Coordinates of C-alpha atoms and ligand atoms in Angstrom, one line a residue:
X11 CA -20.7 -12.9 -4.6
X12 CA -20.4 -8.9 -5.5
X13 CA -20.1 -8.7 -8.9
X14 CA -19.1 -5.3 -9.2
X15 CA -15.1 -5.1 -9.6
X16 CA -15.1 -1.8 -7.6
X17 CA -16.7 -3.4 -4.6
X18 CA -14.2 -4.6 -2.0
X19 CA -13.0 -7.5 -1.1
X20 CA -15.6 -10.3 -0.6
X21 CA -15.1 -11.7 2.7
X22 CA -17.2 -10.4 5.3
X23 CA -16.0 -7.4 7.2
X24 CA -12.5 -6.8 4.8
X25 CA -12.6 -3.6 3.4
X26 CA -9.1 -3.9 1.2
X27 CA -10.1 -3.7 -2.6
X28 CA -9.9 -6.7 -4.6
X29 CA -7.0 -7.8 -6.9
X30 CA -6.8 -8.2 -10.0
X31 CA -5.8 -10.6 -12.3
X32 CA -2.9 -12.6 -11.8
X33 CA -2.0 -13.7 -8.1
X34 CA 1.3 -15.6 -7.4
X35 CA 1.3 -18.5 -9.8
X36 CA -2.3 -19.1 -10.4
X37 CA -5.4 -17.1 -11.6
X38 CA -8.2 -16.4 -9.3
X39 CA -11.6 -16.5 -11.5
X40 CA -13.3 -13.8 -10.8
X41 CA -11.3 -11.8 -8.1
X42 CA -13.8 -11.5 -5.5
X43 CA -10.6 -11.2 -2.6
X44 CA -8.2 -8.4 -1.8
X45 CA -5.3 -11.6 -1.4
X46 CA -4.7 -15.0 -1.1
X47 CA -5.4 -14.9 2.5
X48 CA -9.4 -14.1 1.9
X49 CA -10.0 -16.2 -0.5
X50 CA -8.2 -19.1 1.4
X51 CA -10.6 -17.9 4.5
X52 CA -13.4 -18.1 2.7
X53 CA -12.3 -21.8 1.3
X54 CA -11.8 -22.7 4.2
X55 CA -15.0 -21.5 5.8
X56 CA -17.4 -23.3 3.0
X57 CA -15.3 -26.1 3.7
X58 CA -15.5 -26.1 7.4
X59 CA -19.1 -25.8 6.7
X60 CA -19.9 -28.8 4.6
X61 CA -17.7 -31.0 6.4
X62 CA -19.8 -33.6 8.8
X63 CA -19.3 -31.7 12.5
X64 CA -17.1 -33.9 14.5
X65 CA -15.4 -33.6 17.9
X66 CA -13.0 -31.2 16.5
X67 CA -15.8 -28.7 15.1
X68 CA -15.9 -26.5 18.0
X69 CA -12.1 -26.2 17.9
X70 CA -11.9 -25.7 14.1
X71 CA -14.4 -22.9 14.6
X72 CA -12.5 -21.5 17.1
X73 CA -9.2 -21.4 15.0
X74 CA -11.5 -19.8 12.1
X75 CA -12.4 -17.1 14.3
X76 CA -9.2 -16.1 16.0
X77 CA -7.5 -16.0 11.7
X78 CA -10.8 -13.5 11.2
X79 CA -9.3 -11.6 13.8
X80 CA -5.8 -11.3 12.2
X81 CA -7.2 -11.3 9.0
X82 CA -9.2 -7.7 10.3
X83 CA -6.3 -6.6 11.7
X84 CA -4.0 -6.4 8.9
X85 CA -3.0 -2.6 7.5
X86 CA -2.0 -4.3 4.5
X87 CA -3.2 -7.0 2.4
X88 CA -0.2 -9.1 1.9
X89 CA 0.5 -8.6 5.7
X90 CA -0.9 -12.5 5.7
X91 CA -0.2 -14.8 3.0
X92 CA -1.7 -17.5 1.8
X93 CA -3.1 -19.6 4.7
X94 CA -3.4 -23.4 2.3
X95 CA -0.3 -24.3 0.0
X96 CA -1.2 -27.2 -2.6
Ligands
ZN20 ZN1 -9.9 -9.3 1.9

């Protein structure tokens, strides 16, 4: 994880800066994403890839990649909100 608050967003190949501080109704600690979206990504990435692979890995993987592709495609960071709601 970058470290340096002038770095941009931490998920591979987004190049939106990070945010800062407060983010809807809770805190991200430390703000290594440019929004909601990312960080959800990334959740769901480290997730994906410590849960036991199953039947439905190849498809899960599949869905991952084609939300990358949105995800790059964005012109702004909010274009794509937060992909989990607890
Ligand atoms: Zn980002």
């Amino acid at each position: 994880m970058p470290a340096d608050p002038n770095g941009p967003c931490a998920r591979d190949g987004c190049t939106f800066l990070p945010l800062l501080g407060f983010v809807g109704d809770r805190w991200l600690v430390p703000t290594n994403y440019c929004s909601d979206a990312c960080a959800d990504f990334m959740w769901l990435e480290r997730t994906l890839a410590t849960a036991p692979t199953t039947a439905e890995t190849p498809k899960a993987l599949e869905a991952m990649e084609e939300l990358r592709k949105l995800l790059d495609g964005r012109q702004e960071p909010y274009d794509i909100g937060p992909l989990v709601r607890d």
